[in-house]
Tab-separated table of C-alpha atoms in Angstrom:
chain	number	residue	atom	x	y	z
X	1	UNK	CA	25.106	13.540	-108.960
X	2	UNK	CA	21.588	15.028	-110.377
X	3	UNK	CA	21.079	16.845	-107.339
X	4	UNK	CA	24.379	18.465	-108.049
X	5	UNK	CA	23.672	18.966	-111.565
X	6	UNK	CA	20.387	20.939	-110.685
X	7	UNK	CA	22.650	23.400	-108.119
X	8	UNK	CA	25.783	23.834	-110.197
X	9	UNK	CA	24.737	22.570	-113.724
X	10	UNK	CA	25.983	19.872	-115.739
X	11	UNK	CA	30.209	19.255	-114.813
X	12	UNK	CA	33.020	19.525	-117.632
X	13	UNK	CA	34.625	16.740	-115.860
X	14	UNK	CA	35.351	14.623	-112.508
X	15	UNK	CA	37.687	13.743	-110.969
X	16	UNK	CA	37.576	10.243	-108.850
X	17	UNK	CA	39.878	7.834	-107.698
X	18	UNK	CA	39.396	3.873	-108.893
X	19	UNK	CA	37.293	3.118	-106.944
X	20	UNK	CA	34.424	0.394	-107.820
X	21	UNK	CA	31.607	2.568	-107.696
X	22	UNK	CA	33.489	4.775	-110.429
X	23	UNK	CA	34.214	2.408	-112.590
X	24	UNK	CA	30.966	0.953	-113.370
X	25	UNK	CA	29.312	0.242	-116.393
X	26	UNK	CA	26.277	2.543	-115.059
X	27	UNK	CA	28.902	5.361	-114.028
X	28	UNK	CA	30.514	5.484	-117.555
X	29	UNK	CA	26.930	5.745	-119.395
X	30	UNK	CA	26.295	8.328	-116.914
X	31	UNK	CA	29.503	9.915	-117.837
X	32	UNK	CA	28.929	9.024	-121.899
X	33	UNK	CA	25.467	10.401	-121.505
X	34	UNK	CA	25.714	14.126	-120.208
X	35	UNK	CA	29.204	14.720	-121.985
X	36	UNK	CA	31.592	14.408	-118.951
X	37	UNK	CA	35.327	13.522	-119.018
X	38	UNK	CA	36.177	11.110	-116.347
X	39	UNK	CA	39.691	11.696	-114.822
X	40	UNK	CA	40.766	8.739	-111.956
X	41	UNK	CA	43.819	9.601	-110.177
X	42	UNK	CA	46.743	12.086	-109.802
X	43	UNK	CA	48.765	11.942	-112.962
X	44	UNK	CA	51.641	13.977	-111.899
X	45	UNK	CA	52.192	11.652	-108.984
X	46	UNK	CA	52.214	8.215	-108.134
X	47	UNK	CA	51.873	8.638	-104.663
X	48	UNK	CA	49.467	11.227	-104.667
X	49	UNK	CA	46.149	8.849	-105.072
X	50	UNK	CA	47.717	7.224	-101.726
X	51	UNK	CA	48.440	10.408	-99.603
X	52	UNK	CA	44.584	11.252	-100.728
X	53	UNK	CA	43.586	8.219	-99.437
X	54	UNK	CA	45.396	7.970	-95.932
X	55	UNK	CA	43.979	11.578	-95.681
X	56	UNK	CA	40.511	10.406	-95.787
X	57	UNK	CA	41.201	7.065	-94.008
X	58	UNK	CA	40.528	4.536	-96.515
C-alpha cells in the first residue's frame, strides 16, 4: 500500500472483502494511522461479495 500511496497519495477509503489479511490488527493501525475508512463487502447485496469472488476464482 505505500508504494501506492507515493503514486496516487494517501486513499479516502478501501474497499476489501473479509478476508484475513484485511482484518488484521496491523491492517486496522494501518488504516487508524493514515485516516482511512475501511469498507469490507457489498452492502447493497448479499450475494455480491460471492459473485466477486467466483469472478476472481477464490
Amino acid at each position: 500500500l505505500y508504494t501506492s500511496f507515493a503514486v496516487l497519495g494517501v486513499l479516502q477509503s478501501i474497499k476489501t472483502d473479509h478476508g484475513p489479511a484485511y482484518a488484521s490488527q496491523r491492517f486496522l493501525q494501518l488504516c487508524t494511522t493514515w485516516g482511512i475508512k475501511h469498507i469490507t463487502g457489498i452492502a447493497h447485496s448479499p450475494t455480491g461479495q460471492a459473485i466477486v469472488e467466483r469472478a476472481h476464482q477464490t
